[in-house]
Short mmCIF file of C-alpha atoms and ligand atoms in Angstrom, two decimals:
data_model
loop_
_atom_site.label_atom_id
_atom_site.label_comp_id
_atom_site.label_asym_id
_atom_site.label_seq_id
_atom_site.Cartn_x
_atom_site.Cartn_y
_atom_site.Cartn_z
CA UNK V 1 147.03 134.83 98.35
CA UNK V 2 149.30 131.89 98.56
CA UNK V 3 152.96 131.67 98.15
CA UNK V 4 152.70 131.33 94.12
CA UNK V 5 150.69 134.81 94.28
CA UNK V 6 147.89 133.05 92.82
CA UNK V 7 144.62 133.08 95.03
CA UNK V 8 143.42 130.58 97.04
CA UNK V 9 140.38 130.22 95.02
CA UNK V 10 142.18 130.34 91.19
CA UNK V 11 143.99 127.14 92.67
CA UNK V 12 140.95 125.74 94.08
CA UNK V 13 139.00 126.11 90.72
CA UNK V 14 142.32 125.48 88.63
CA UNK V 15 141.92 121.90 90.79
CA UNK V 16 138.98 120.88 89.93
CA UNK V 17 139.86 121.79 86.24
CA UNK V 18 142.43 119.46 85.93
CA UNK V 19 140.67 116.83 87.89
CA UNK V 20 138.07 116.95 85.26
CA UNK V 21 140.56 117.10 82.09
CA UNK V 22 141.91 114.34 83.55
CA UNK V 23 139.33 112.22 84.31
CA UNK V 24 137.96 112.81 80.51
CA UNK V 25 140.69 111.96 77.99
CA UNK V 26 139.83 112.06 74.37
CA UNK V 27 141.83 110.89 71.25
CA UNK V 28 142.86 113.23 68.93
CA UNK V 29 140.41 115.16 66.53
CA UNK V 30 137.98 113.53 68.79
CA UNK V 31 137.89 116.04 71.54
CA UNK V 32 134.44 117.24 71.82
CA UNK V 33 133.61 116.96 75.19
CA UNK V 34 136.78 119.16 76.24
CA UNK V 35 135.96 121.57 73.48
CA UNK V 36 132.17 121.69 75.10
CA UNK V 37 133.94 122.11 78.43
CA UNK V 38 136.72 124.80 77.38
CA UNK V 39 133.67 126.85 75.99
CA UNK V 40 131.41 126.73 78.98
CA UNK V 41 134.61 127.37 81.23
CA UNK V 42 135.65 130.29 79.17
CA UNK V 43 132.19 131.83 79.20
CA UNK V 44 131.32 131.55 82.43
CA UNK V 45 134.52 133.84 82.88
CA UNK V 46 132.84 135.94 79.91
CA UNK V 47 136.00 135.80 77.65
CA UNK V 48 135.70 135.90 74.22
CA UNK V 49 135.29 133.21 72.34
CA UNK V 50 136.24 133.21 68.46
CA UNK V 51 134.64 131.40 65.37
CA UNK V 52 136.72 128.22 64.87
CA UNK V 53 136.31 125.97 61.60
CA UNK V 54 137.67 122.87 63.13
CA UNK V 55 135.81 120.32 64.99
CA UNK V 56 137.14 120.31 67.81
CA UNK V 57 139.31 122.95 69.89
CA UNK V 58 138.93 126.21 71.01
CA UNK V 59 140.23 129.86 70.04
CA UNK V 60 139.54 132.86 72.23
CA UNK V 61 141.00 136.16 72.81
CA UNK V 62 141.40 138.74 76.36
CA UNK V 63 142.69 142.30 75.97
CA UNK V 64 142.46 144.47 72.83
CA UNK V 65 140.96 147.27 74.49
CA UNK V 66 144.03 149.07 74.35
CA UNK V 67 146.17 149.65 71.37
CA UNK V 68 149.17 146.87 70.99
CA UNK V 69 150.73 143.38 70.05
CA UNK V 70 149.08 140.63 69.40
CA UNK V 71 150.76 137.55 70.93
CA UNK V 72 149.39 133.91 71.23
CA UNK V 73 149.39 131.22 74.16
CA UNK V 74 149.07 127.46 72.89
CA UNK V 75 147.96 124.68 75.07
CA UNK V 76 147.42 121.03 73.06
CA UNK V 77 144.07 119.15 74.35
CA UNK V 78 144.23 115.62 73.38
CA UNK V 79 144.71 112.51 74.88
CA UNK V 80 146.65 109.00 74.19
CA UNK V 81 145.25 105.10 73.70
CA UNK V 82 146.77 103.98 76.99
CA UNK V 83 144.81 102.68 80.01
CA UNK V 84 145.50 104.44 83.15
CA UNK V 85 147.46 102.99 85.56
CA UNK V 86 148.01 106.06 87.87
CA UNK V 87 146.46 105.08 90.63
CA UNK V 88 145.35 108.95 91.07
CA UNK V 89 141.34 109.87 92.80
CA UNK V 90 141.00 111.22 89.59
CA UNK V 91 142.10 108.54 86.67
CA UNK V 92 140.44 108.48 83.55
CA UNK V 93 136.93 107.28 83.40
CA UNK V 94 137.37 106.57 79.89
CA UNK V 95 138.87 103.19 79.12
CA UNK V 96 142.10 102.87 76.74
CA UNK V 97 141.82 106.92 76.82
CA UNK V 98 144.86 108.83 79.03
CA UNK V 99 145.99 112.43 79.70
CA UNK V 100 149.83 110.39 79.42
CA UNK V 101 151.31 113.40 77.90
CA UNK V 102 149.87 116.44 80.28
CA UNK V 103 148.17 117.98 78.10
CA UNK V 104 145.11 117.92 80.67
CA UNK V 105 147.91 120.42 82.55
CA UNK V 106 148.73 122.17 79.29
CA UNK V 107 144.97 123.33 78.91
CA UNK V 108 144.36 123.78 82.61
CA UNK V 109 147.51 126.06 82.98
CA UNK V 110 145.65 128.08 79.68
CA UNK V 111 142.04 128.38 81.18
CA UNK V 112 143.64 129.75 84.46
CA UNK V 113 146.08 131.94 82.76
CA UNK V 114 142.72 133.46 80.95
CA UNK V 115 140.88 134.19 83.85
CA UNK V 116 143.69 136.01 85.73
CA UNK V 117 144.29 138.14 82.56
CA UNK V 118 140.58 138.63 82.28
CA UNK V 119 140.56 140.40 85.42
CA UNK V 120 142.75 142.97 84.31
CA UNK V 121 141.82 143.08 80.73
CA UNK V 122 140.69 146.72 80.74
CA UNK V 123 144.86 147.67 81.94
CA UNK V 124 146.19 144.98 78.50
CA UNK V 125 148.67 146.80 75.94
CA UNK V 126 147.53 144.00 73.16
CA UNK V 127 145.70 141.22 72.59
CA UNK V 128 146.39 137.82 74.03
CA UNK V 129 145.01 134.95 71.56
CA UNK V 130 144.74 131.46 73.00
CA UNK V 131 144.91 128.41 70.96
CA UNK V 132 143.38 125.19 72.10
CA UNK V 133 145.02 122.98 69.94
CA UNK V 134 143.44 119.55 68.97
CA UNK V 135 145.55 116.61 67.58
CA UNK V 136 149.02 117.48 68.62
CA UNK V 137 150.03 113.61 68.82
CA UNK V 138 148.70 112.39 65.83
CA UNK V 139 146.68 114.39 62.77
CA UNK V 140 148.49 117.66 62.12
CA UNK V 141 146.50 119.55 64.63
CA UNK V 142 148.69 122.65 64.53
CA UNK V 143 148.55 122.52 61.24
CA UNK V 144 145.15 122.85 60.82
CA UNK V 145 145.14 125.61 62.99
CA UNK V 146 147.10 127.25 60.63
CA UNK V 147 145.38 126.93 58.11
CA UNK V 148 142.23 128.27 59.79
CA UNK V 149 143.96 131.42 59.01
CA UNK V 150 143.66 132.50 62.81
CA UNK V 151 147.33 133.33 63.63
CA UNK V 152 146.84 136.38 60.71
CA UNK V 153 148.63 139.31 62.70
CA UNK V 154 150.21 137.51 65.92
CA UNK V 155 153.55 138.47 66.47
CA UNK V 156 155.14 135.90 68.83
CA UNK V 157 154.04 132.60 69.95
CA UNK V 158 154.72 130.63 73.22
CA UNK V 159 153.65 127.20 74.32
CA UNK V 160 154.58 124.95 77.34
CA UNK V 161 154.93 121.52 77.71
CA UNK V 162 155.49 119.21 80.66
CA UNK V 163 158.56 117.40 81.91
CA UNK V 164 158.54 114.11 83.62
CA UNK V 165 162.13 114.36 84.45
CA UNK V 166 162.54 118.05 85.98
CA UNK V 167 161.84 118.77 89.86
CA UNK V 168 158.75 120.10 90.22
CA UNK V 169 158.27 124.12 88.73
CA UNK V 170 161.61 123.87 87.25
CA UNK V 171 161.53 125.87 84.26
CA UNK V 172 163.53 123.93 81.11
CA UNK V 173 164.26 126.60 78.48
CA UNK V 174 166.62 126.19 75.27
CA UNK V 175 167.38 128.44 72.46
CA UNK V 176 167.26 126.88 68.57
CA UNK V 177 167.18 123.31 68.51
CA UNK V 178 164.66 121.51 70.81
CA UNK V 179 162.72 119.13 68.86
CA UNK V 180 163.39 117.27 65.98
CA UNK V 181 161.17 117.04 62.64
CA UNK V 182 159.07 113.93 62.30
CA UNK V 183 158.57 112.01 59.33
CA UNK V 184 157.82 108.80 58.61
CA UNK V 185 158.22 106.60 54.99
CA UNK V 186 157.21 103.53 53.48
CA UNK V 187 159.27 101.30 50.85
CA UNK V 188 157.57 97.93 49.20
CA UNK V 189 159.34 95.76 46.92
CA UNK V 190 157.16 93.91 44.48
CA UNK V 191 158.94 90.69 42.61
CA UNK V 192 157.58 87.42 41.21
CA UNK V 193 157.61 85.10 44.03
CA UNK V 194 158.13 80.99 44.09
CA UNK V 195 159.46 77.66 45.24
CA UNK V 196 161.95 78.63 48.00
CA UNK V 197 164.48 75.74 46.86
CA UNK V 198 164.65 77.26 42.99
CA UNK V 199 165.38 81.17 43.48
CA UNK V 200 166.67 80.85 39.61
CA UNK V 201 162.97 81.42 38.55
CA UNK V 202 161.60 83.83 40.77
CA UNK V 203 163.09 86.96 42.68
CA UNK V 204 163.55 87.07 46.45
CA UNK V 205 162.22 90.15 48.38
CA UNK V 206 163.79 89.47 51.58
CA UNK V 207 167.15 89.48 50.19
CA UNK V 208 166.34 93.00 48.57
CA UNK V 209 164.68 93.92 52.53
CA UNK V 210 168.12 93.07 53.65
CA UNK V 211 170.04 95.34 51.60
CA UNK V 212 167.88 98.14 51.64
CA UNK V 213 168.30 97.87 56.08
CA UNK V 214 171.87 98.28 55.50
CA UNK V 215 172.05 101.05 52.77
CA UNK V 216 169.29 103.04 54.69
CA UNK V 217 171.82 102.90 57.93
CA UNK V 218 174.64 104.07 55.64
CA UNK V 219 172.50 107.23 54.91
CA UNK V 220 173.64 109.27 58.29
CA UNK V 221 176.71 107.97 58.65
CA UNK V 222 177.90 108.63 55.09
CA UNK V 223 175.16 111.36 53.50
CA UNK V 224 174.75 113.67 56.29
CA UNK V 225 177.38 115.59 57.80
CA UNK V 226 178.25 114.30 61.34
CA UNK V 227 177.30 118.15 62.71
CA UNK V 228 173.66 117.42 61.99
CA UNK V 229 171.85 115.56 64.48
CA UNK V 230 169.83 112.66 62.61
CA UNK V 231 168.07 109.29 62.70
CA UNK V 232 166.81 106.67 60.44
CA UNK V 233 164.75 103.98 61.83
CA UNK V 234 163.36 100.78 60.18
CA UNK V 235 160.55 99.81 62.68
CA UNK V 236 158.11 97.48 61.20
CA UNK V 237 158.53 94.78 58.56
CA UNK V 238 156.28 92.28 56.61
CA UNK V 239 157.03 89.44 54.55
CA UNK V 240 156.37 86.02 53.71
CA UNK V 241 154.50 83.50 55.64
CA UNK V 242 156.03 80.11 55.64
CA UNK V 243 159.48 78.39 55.30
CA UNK V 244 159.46 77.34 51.79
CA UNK V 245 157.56 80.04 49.58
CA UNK V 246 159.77 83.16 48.14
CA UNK V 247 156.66 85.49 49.21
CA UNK V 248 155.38 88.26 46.57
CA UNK V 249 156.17 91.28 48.68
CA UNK V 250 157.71 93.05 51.08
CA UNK V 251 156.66 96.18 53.34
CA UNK V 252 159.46 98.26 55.20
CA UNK V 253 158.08 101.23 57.47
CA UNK V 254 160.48 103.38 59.65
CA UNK V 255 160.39 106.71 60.69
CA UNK V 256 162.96 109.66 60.00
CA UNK V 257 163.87 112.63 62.39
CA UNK V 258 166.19 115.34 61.88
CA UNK V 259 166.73 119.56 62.38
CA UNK V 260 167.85 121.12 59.70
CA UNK V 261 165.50 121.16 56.12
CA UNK V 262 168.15 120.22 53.89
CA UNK V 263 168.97 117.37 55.33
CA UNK V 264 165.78 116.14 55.89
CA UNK V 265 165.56 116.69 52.18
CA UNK V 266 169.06 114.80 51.79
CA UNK V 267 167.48 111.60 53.71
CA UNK V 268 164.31 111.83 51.74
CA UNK V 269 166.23 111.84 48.63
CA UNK V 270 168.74 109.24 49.11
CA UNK V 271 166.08 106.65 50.78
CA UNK V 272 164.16 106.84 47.36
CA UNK V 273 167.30 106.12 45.78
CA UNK V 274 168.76 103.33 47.58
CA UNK V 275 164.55 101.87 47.03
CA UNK V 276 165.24 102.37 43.50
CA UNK V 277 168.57 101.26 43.19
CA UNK V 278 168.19 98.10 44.86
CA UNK V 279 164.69 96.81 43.30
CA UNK V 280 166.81 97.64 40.08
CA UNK V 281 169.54 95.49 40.77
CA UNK V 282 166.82 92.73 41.65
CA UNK V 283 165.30 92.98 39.14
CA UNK V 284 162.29 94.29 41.13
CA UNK V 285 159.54 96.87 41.68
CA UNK V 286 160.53 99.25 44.29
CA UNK V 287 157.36 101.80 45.80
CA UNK V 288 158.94 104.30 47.85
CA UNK V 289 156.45 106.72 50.19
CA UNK V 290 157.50 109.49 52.60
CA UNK V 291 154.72 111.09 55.03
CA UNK V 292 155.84 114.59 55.86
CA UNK V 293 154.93 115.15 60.40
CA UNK V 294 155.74 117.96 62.18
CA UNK V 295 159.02 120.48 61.12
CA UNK V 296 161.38 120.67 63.90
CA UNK V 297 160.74 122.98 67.21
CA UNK V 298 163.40 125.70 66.71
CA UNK V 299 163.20 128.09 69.34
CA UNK V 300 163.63 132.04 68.99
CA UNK V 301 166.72 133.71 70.56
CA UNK V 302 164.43 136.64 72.03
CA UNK V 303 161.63 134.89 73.24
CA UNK V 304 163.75 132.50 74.92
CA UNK V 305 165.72 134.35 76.71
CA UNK V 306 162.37 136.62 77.58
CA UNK V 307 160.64 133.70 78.92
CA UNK V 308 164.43 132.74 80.71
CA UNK V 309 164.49 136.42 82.19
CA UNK V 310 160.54 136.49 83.14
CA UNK V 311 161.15 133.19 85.05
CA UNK V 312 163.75 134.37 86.97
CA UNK V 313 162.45 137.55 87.78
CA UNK V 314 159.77 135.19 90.05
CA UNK V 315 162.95 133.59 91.40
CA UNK V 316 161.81 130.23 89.62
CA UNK V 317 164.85 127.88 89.21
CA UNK V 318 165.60 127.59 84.99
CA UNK V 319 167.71 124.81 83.40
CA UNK V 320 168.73 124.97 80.10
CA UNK V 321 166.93 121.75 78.06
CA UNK V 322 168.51 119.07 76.19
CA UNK V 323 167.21 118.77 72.30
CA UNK V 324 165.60 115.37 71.55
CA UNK V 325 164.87 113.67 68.41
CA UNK V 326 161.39 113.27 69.57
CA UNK V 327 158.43 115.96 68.04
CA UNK V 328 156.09 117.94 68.54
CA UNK V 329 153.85 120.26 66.46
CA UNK V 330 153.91 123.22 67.82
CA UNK V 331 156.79 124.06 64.95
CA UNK V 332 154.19 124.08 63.08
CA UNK V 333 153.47 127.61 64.50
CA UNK V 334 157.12 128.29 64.08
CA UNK V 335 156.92 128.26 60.39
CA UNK V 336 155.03 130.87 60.25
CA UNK V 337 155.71 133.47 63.18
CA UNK V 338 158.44 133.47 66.17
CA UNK V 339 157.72 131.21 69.34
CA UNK V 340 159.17 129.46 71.98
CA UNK V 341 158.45 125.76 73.59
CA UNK V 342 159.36 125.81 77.36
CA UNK V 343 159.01 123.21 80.06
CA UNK V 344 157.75 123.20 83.32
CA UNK V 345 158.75 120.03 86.10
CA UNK V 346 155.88 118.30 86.89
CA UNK V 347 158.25 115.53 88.78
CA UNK V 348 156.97 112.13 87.44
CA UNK V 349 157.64 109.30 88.23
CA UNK V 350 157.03 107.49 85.17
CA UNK V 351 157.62 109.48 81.70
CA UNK V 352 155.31 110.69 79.45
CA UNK V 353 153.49 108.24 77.42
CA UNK V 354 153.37 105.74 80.14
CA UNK V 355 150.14 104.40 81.69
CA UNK V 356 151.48 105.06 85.29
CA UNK V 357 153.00 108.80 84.48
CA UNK V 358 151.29 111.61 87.02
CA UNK V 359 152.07 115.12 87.19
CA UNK V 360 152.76 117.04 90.48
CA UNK V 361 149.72 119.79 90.34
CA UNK V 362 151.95 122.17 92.62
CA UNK V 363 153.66 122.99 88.92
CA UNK V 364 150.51 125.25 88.83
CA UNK V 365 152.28 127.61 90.86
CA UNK V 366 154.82 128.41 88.80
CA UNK V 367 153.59 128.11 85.28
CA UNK V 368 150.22 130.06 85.77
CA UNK V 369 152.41 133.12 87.00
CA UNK V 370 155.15 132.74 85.02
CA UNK V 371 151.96 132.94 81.69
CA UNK V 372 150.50 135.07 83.01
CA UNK V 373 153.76 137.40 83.80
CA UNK V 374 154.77 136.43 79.81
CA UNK V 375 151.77 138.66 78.78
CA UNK V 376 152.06 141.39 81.05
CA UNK V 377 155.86 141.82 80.24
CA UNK V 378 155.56 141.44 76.71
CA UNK V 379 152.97 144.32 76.47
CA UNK V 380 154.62 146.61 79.29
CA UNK V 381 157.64 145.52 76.39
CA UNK V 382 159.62 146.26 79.88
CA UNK V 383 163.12 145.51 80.71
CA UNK V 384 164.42 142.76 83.04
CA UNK V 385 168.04 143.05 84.10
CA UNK V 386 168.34 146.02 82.46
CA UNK V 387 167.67 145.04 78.89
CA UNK V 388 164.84 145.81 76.33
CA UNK V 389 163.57 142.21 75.83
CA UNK V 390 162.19 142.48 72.61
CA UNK V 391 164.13 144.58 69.96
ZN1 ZN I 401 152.81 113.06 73.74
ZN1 ZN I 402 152.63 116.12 74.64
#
């Protein structure tokens, strides 16, 4: 046994994992050979693995023997459009394809979880489902696990991402508010273009562009209350193509992030509006178009400060997270049933999303424990410091 209380060969095989998650990144909804290798993994340990609509990902399940919960453990599996610039033994082999994000660690940290609980299966008070989640960064994939229907009867949900920023096993924990909802709109104005030197006869899109840039950066500041953390950006824009047309069109695209629904409603609303309002005062068409992403992460009370207590039981440090406007899908799972997103330090370098970002594998040795110990507790439904954890 080693330090972590894992042994010597879990880490060895949990290695060689990762090397080969890593070394195989696949975009979103395009994960097939990771699905293929999940599955072969996942027998060889003989767990059980469960019919899964999608194309890609995995479900399984350990325990059920003996009466109990059913909980669920989430790992994402896909990959970004970056080329690797780690320098790691094991970069991609894959050009333009990257594990930037960890979730090559997410799904590692799952498969090894599984085959320590496997091993005591026969002694589980529930069921332990595991989710390998396709298309977390782009393409709903939480969502369409959802809607497979497979989360019918699980009563909590945790998931675990990685974090550049925290020293290595640090566990970042944070009740309510962690990430923000996602969405992202589109506004066109439509007018009669023409001679840039007689604007009498035709209608000018960019002016209306202009306007609508302001008004849209009023809608925080004087819509939303200044307790509710929220952002409008307007991040790409297209018009015209010389110096002396008045072009046809214009395209605005921009994303908005916020917490709480009603204001995400409030933006939603008032952006349509100030598209309206404007192409009417132009005497233009205004097309307004809002893409609903991923609700915001908002963590459970309980399961927080379960997962804050089951840490520290294992002596782990825990830090208390900052929220971010940033998302991620796994609210998606939140919608439905209680969960909690945690981090664990992986003590990068470079942050996510970057082509030179590189976890520290020694997080292994706190997060496959600290799963592992998740399940255990949650069935014993034990108390830590003296309190019943779940009421
Ligand atoms: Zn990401
Ligand atoms: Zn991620």
């Amino acid at each position: 046994m080693t330090q972590s209380g894992l042994a010597k060969e879990t880490l060895q095989t949990l290695e060689s994992l990762f090397h080969w998650f890593h070394r195989h990144p696949e975009l979103a909804l395009n994960e097939f050979e990771t699905t293929k290798k999940i599955k072969a993994v996942l027998q060889e340990h003989d767990i059980d693995i469960l019919p899964n609509p999608l194309d890609t990902g995995v479900f399984a399940k350990i325990g059920g023997k003996n009466a109990g919960p059913l909980i669920a453990l989430r790992a994402d599996i896909d990959a970004l459009p970056i080329n690797e610039e780690s320098g790691l033994p094991y970069s991609s082999e894959n050009p333009d394809r990257m594990h930037a994000c960890g979730h090559d660690f997410h799904l590692t940290n799952l498969l090894a979880t599984a085959f320590e609980l496997k091993k005591i299966e026969g002694q589980l008070n529930g069921t332990v489902l595991l989710i390998f989640q396709p298309a977390e960064e782009v393409d709903h994939g939480a969502d369409r696990v959802v809607q497979t229907g497979i989360l019918k009867g699980v009563e909590a949900i945790f998931g675990l991402h990685v974090n550049d920023e925290l020293p290595t096993g640090v566990i970042g924990v944070k009740e309510g508010n962690l990430n923000a909802a996602v969405d992202r709109f589109f506004v066109t104005f439509k007018g009669k273009g023409g001679h840039a030197a007689h604007p009498e006869s035709a209608n000018d899109v960019i002016v209306a562009t202009g306007e609508f840039i302001v008004s849209a950066q009023s809608i925080v500041s004087r819509n939303v209350s200044p307790f509710e953390p929220s952002v409008v950006s307007i991040t790409h824009i297209e018009s015209g193509k010389t110096w002396n047309v008045l072009p046809n069109a214009a395209l605005l695209e921009g994303t908005v992030r916020s917490y709480d629904n009603a204001v995400r409603e409030k933006i939603k609303t008032r952006l349509r509006e100030v598209t309206n309002g404007i192409a009417a005062t132009n005497g233009i068409i205004g097309e307004f178009k809002w893409v609903d992403g991923a609700p915001a992460v908002v963590n459970d009370r309980h399961l927080t400060q379960f997962v804050e207590a089951v840490a520290r039981k294992h002596n782990f440090e825990v830090v208390e997270l900052e929220p971010s406007m940033g998302g991620e899908d796994f609210s998606s799972y939140q919608q439905i049933i209680p969960g909690t997103f945690f981090n664990v330090g992986v003590n990068s370098p470079y942050p996510v999303h970057n082509s030179k970002f590189k976890v520290d594998p020694k997080a292994f040795e706190t997060s496959v424990p600290l799963f592992i110990d998740l399940v255990k507790t949650y069935f014993e439904g034990s108390a830590v410091d003296g309190e019943t954890l779940l009421s």
